[in-house]
PDB file of C-alpha atoms in Angstrom:
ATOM      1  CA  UNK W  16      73.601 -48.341  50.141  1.00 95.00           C
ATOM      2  CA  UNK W  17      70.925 -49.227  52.408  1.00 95.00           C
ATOM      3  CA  UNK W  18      71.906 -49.642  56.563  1.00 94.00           C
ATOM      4  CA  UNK W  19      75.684 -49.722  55.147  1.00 94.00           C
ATOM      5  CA  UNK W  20      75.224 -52.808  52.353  1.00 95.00           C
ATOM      6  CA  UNK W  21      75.749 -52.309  48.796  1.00 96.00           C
ATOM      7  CA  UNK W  22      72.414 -52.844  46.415  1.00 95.00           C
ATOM      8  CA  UNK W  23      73.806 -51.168  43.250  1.00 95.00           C
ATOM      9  CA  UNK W  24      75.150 -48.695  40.840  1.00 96.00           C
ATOM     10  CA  UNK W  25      74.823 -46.838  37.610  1.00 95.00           C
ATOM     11  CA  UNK W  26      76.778 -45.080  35.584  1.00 93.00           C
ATOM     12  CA  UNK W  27      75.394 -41.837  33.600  1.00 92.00           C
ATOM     13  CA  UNK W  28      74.512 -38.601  34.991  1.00 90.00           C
ATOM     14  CA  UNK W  29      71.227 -37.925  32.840  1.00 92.00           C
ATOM     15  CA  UNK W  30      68.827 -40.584  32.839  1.00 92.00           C
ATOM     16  CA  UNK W  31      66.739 -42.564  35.041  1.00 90.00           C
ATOM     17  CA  UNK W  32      67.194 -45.719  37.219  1.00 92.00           C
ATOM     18  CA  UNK W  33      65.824 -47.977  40.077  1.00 92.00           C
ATOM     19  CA  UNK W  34      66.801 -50.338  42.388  1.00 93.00           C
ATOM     20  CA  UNK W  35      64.028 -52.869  44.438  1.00 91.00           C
ATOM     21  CA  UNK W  36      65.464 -52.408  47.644  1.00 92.00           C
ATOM     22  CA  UNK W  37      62.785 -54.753  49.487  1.00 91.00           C
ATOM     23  CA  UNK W  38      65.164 -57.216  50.840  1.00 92.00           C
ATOM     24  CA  UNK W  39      67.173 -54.731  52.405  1.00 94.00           C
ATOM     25  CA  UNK W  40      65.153 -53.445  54.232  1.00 94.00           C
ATOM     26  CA  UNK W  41      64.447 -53.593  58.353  1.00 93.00           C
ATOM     27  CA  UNK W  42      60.534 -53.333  59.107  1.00 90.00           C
ATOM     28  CA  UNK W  43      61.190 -52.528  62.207  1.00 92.00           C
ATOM     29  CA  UNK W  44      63.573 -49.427  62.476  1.00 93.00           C
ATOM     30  CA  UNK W  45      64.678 -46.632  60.915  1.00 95.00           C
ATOM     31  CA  UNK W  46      66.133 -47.189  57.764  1.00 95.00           C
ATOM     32  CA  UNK W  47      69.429 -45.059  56.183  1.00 95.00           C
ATOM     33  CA  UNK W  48      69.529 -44.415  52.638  1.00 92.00           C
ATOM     34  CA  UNK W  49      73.352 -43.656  51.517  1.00 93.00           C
ATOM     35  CA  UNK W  50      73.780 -42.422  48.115  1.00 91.00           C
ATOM     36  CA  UNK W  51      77.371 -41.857  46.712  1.00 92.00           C
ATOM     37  CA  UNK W  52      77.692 -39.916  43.804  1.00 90.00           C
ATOM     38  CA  UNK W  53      81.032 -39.756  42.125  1.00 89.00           C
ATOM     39  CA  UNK W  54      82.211 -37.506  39.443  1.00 84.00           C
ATOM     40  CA  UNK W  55      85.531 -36.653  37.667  1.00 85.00           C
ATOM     41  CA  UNK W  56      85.290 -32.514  37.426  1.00 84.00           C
ATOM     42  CA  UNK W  57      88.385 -32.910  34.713  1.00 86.00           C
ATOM     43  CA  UNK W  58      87.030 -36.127  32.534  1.00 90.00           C
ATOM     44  CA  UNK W  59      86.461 -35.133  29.380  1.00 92.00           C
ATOM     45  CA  UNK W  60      85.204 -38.889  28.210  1.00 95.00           C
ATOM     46  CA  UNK W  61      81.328 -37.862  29.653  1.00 92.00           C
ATOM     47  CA  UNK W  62      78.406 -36.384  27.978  1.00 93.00           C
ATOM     48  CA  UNK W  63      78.791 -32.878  30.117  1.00 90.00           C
ATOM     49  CA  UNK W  64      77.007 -30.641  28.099  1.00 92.00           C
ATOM     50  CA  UNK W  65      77.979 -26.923  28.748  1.00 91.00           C
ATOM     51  CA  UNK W  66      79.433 -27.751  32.229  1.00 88.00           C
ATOM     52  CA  UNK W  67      83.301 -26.638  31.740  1.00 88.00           C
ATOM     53  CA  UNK W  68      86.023 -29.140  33.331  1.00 86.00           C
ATOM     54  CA  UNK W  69      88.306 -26.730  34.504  1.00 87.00           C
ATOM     55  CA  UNK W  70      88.191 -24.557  38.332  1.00 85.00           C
ATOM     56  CA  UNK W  71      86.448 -21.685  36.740  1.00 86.00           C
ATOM     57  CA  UNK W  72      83.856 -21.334  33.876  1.00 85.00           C
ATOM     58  CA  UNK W  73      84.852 -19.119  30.888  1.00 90.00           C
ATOM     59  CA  UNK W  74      83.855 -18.229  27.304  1.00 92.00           C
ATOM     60  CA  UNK W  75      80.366 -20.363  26.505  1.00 90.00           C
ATOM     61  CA  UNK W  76      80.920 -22.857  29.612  1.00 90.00           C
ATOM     62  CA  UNK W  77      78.706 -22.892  32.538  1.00 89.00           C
ATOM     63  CA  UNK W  78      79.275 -23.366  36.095  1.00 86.00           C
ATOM     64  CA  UNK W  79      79.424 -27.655  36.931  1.00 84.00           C
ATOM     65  CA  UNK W  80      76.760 -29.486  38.557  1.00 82.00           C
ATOM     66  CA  UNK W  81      77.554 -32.528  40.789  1.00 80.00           C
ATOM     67  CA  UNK W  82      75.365 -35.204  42.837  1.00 82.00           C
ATOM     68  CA  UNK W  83      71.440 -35.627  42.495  1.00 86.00           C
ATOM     69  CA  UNK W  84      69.872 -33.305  40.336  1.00 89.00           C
ATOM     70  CA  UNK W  85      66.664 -34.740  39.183  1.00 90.00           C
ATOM     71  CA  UNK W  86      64.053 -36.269  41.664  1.00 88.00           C
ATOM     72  CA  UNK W  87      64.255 -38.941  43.629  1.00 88.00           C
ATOM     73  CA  UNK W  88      61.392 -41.069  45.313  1.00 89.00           C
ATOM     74  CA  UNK W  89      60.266 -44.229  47.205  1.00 90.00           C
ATOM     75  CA  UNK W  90      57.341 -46.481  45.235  1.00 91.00           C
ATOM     76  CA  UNK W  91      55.710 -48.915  46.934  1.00 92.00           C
ATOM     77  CA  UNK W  92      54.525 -52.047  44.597  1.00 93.00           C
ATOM     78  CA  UNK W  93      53.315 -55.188  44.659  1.00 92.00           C
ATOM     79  CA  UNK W  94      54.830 -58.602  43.806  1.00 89.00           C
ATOM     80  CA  UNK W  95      53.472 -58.525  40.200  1.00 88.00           C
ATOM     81  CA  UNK W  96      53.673 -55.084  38.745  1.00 91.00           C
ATOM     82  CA  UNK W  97      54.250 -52.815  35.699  1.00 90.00           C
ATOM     83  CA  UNK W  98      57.931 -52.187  34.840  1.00 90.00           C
ATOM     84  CA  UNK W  99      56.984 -50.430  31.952  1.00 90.00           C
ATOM     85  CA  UNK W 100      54.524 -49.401  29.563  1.00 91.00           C
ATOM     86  CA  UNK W 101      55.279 -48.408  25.605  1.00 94.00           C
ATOM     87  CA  UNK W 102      52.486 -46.842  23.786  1.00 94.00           C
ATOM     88  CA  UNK W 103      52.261 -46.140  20.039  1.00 95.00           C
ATOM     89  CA  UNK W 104      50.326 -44.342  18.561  1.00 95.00           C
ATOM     90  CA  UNK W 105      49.630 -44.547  14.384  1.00 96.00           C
ATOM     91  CA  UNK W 106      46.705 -42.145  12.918  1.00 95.00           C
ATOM     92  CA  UNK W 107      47.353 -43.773   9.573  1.00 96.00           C
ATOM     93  CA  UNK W 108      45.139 -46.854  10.800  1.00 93.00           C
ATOM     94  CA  UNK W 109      43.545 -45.456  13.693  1.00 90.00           C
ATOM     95  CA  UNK W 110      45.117 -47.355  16.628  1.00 90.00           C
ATOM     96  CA  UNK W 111      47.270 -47.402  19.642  1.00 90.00           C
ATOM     97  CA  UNK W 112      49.797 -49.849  20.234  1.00 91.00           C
ATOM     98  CA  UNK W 113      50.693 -51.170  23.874  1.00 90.00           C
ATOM     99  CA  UNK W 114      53.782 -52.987  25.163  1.00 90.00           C
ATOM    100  CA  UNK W 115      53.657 -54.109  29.007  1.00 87.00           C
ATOM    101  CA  UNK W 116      56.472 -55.080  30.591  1.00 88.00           C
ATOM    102  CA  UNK W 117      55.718 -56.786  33.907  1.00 88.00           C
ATOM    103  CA  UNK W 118      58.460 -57.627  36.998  1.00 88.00           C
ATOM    104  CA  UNK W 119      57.962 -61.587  36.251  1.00 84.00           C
ATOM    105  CA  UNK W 120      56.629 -63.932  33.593  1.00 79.00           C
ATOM    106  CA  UNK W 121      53.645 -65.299  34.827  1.00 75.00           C
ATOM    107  CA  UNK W 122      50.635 -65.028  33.253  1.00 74.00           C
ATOM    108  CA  UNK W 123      48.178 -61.637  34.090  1.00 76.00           C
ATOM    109  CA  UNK W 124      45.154 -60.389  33.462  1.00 75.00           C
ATOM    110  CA  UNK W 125      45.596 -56.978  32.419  1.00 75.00           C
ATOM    111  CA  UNK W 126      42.595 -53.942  31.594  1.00 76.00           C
ATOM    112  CA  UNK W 127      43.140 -51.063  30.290  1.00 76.00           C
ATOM    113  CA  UNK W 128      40.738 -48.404  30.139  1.00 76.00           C
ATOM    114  CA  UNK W 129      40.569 -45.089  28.325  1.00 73.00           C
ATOM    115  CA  UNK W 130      38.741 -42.189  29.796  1.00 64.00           C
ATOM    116  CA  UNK W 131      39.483 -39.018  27.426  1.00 55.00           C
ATOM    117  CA  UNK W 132      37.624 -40.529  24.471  1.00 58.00           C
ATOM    118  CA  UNK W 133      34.913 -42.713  25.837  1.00 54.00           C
ATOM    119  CA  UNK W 134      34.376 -43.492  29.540  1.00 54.00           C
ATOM    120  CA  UNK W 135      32.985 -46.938  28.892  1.00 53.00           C
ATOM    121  CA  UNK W 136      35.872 -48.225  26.370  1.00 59.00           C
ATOM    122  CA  UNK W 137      37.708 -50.884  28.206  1.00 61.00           C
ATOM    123  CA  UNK W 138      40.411 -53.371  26.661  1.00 66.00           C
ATOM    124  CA  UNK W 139      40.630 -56.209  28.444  1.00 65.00           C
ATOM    125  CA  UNK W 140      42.926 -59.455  27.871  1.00 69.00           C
ATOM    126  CA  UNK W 141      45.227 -62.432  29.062  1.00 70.00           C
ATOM    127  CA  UNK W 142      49.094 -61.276  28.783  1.00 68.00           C
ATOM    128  CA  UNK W 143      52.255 -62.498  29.501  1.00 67.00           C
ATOM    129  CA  UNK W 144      55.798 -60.183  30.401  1.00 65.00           C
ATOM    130  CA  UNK W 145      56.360 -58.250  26.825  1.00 67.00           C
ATOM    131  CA  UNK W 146      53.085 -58.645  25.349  1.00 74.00           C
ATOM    132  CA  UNK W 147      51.931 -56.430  22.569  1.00 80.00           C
ATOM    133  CA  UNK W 148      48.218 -55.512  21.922  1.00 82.00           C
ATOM    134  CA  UNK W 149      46.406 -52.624  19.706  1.00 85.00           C
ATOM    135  CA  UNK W 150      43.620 -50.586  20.828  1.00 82.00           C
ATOM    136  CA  UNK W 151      41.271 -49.576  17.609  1.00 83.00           C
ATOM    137  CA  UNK W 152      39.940 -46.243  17.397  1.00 81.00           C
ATOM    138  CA  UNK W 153      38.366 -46.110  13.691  1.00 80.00           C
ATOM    139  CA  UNK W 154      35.112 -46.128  15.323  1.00 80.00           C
ATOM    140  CA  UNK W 155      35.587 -42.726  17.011  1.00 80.00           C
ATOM    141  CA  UNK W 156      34.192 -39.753  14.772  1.00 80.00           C
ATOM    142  CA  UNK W 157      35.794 -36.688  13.728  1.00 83.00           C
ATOM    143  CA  UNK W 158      39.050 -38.205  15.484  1.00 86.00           C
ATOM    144  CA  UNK W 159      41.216 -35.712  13.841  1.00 89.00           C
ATOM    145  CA  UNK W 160      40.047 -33.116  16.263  1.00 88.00           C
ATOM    146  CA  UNK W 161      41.962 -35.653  18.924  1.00 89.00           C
ATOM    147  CA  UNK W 162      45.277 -35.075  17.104  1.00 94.00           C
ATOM    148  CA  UNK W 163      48.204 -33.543  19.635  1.00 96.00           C
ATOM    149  CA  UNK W 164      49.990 -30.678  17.683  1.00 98.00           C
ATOM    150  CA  UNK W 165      51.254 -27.624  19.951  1.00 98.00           C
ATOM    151  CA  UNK W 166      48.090 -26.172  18.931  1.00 97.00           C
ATOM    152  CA  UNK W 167      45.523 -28.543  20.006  1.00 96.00           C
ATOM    153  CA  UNK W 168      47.724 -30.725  23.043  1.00 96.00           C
ATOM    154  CA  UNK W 169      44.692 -33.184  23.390  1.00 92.00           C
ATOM    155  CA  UNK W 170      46.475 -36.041  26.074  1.00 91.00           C
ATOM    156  CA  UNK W 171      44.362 -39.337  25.969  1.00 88.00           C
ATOM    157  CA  UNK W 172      44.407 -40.800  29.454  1.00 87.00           C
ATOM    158  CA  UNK W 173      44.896 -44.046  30.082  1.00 86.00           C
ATOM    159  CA  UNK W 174      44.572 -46.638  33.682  1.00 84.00           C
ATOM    160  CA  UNK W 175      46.004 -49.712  33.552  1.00 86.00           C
ATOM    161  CA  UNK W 176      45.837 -52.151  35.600  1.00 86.00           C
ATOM    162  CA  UNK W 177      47.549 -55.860  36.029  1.00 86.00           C
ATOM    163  CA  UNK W 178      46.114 -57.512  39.435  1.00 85.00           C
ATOM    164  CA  UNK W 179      46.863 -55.280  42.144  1.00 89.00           C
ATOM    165  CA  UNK W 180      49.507 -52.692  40.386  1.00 90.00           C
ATOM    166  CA  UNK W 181      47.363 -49.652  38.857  1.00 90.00           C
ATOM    167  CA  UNK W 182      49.392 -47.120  36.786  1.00 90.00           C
ATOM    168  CA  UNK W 183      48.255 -44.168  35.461  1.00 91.00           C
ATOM    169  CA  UNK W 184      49.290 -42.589  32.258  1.00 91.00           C
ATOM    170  CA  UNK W 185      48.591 -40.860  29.204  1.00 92.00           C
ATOM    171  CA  UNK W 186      49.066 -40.761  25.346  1.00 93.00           C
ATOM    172  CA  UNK W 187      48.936 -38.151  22.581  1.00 94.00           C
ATOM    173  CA  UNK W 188      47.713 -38.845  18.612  1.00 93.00           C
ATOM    174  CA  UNK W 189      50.564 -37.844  16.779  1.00 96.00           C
ATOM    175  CA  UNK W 190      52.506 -38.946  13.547  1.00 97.00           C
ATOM    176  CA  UNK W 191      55.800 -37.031  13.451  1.00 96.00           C
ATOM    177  CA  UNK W 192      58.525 -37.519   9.908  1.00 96.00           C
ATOM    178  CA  UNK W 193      60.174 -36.149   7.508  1.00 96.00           C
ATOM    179  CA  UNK W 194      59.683 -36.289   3.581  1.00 96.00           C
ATOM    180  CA  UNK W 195      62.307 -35.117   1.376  1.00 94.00           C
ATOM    181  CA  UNK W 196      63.366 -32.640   4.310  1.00 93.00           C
ATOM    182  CA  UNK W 197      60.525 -31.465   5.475  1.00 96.00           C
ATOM    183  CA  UNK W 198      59.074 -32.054   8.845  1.00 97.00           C
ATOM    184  CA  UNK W 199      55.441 -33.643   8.728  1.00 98.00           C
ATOM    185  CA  UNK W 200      53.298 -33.128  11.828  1.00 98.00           C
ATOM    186  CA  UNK W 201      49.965 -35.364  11.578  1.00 98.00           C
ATOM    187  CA  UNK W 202      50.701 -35.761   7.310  1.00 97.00           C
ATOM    188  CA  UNK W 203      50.796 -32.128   7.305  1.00 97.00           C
ATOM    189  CA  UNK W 204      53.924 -30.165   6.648  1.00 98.00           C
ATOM    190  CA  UNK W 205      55.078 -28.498   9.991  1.00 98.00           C
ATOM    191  CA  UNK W 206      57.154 -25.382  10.066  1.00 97.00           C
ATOM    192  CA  UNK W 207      59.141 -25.685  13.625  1.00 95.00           C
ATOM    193  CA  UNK W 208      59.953 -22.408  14.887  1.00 97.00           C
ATOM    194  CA  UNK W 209      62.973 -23.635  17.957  1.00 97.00           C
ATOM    195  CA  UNK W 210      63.816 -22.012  20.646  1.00 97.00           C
ATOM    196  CA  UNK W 211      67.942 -23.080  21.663  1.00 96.00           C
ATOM    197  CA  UNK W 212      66.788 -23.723  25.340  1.00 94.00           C
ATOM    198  CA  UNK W 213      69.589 -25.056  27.506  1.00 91.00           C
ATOM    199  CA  UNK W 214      67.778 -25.447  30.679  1.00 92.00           C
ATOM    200  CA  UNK W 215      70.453 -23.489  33.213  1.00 90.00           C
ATOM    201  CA  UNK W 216      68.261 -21.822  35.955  1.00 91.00           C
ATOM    202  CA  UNK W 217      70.107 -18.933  37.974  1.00 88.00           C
ATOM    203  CA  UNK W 218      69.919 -20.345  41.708  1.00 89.00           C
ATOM    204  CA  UNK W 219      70.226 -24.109  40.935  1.00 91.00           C
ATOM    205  CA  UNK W 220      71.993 -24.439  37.706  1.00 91.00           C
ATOM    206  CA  UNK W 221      70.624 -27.955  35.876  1.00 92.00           C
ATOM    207  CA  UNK W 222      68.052 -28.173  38.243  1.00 93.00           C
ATOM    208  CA  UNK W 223      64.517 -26.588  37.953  1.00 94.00           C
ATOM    209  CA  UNK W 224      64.203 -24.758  41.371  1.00 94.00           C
ATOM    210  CA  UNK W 225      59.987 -25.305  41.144  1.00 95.00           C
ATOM    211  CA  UNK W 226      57.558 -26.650  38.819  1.00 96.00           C
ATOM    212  CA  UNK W 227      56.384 -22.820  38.169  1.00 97.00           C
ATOM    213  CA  UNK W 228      59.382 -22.385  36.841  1.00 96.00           C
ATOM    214  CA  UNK W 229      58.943 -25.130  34.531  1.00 97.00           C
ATOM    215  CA  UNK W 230      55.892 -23.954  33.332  1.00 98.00           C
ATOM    216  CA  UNK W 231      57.048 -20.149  33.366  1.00 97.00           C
ATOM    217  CA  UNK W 232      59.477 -21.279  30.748  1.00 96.00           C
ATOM    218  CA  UNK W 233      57.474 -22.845  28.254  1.00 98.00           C
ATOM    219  CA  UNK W 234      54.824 -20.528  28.453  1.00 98.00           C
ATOM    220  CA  UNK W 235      56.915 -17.609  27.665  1.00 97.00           C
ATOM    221  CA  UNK W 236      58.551 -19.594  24.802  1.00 98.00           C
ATOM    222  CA  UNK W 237      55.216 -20.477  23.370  1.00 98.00           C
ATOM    223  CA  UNK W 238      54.036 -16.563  23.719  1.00 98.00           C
ATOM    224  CA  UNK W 239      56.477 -15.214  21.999  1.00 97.00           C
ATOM    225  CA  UNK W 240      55.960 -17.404  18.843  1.00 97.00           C
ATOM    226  CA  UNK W 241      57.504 -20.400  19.497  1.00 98.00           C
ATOM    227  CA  UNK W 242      55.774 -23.916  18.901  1.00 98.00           C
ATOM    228  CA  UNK W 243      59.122 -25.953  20.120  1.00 98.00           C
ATOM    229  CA  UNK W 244      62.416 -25.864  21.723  1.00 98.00           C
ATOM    230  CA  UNK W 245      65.849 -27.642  21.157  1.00 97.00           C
ATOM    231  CA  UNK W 246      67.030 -29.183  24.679  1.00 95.00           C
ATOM    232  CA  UNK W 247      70.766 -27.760  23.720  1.00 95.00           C
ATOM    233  CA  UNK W 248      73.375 -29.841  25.097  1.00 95.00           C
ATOM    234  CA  UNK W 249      70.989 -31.347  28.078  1.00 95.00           C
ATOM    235  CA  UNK W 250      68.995 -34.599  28.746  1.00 95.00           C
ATOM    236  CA  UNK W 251      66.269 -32.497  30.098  1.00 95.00           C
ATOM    237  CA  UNK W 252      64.228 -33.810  33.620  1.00 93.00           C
ATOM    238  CA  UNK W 253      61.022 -35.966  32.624  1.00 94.00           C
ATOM    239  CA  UNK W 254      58.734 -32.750  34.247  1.00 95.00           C
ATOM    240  CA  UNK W 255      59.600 -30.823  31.594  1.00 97.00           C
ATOM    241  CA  UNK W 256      58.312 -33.253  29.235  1.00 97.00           C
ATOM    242  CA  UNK W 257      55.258 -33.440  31.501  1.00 97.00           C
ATOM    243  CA  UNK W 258      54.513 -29.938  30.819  1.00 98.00           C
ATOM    244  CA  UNK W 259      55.197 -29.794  27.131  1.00 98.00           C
ATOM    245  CA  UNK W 260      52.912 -32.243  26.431  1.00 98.00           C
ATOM    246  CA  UNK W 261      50.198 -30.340  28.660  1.00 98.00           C
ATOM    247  CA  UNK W 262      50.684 -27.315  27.463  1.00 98.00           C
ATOM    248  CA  UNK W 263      51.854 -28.084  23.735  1.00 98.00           C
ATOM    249  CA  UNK W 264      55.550 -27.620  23.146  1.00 98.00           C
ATOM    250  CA  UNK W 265      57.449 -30.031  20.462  1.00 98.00           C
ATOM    251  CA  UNK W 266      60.844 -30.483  21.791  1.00 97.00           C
ATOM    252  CA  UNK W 267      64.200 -31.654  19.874  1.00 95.00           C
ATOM    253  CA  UNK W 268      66.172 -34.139  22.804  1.00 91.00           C
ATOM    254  CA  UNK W 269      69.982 -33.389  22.465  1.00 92.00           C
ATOM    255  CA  UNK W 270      72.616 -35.477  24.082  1.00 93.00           C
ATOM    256  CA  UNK W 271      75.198 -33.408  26.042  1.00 94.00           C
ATOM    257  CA  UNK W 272      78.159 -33.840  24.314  1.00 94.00           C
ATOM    258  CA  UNK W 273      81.513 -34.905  25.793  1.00 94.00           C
ATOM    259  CA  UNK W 274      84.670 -33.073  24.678  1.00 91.00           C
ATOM    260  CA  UNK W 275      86.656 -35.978  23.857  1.00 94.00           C
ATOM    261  CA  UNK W 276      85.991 -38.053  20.456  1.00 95.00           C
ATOM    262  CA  UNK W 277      87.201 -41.921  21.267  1.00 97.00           C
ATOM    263  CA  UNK W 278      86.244 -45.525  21.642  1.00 98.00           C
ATOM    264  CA  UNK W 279      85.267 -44.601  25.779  1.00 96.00           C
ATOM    265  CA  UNK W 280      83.508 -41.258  25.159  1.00 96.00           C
ATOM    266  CA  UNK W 281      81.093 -42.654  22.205  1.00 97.00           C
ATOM    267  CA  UNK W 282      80.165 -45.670  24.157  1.00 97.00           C
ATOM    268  CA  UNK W 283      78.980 -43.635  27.347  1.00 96.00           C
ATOM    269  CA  UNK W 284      77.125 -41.674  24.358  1.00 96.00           C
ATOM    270  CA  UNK W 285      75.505 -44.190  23.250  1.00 96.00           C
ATOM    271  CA  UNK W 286      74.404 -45.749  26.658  1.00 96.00           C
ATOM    272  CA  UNK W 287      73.128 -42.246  27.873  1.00 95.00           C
ATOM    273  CA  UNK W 288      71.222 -42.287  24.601  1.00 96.00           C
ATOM    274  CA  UNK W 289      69.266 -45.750  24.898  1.00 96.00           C
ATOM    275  CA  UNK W 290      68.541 -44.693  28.550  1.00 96.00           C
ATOM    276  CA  UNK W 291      66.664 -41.038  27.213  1.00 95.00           C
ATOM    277  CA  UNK W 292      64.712 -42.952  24.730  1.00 95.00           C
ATOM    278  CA  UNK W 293      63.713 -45.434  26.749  1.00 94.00           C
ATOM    279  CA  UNK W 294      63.004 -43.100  29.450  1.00 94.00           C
ATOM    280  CA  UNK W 295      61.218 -40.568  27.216  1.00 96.00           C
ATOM    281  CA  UNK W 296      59.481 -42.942  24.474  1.00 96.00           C
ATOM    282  CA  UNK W 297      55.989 -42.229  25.041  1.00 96.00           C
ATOM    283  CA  UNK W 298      56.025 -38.024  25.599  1.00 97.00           C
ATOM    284  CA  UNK W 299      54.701 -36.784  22.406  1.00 96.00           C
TER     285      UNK W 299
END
């Protein structure tokens, strides 16, 4: 709610969402922000993860969280701006591909430069909402050494820009499958040594009480041996994908299950689940 009127609602406690709340606005007081968060402590049909429905928690159950737990901010854009950005990278032919998504369908101009491999490469072209384009990097020696793997995290940096909106973002060089299962980091066979990492913190429970602590965590896990972690049983906040990229930290996403099997629970399932890869398509 903004000043007491209704702009919108979303359902799922996990993943990301956004409201343009321009009209809604007064420009000349003090605006009130009301968010109401509702949830059913006993449903069973939700992805909840470890959080127990009953009063107290007991056997492998952990203490409920309720309201806001990730972060929340203002972002001021223009009329004409990036709504999202999916970037794909294949080392098999040496090239990135993007998809922009802009907030209308008129025709932009649209650069994007990248400054971790050459200062002066620039891609520049004409592009309409949804537009796919390839960046080609077979001209780069020894690009193998640019390859993200927990041991090398090399993050390519990337600005674009479409008219006045200027985003900035990044990419790693990875190939990640399986053949005849075996994992296959960069066409090289990958042993994953996983951490179960369920992302409870003492004080604030789902939340990460600093960035630090963030960090603290996957340090440790990478110190003592570890080159990933499995998310167990929690959609984990985007900063934590932040700093496993940075630092170099594979991570297996996990859905938190919900403790009911029907037609209801696998449907909010599968909506949390489109949400997280959308949301977290381009950490690699």
């Amino acid at each position: 709610y903004i000043n007491g009127q209704h702009i919108g609602s979303h359902q799922g406690g996990n993943t990301s969402f956004s409201f343009n709340v321009t009209k809604y606005l007064s420009i000349d007081s003090t605006n009130e922000v009301t968010v109401r968060v509702f949830d059913d402590m006993e449903e069973k049909n939700i992805p909840r993860g470890k959080q127990y429905w009953k009063v107290k928690p007991e056997s492998i159950y952990y203490t409920k969280t309720t309201g806001i737990w990730q972060t929340v901010w203002l972002e001021e854009v223009p009329t004409t701006y990036i709504k999202e950005c999916f970037i794909t990278p294949d080392i098999d032919k040496n090239e990135v591909r993007f998809e922009i998504n802009l907030s209308n369908d008129i025709e932009q101009t649209i650069m994007i430069r990248t400054t971790s491999l050459d200062d002066n490469m620039v891609f520049k072209t004409t592009i309409q909402n949804h537009d796919k384009f390839t960046f080609d990097f077979s001209n780069i020696p020894n690009i193998e050494k640019l390859y993200w793997s927990p041991e090398n995290p090399t993050l390519i940096d990337v600005e674009i820009q479409v008219g006045e909106d200027i985003v900035e973002t990044y990419f790693g060089l990875r190939k990640i499958e399986t053949r005849n299962d075996r994992v296959y980091l960069n066409n090289d066979e990958y042993y994953m040594r996983l951490v179960l990492d369920q992302g409870y913190y003492r004080n604030s429970l789902l939340t990460s009480p600093s960035d630090d602590a963030i960090i603290k965590d996957i340090l440790l896990t990478k110190e003592m041996g570890f080159n990933g972690v499995r998310k167990h049983q929690k959609i984990e906040e985007e900063k934590y994908l932040y700093y496993a990229d940075k630092y170099g930290l594979l991570v297996w996403g996990e859905l938190p299950s919900a403790y009911a099997f029907n037609e209801v629970s696998k449907e909010n399932l599968r909506s949390e689940l489109k949400e997280m890869i959308a949301r977290d398509y381009n950490h690699p």
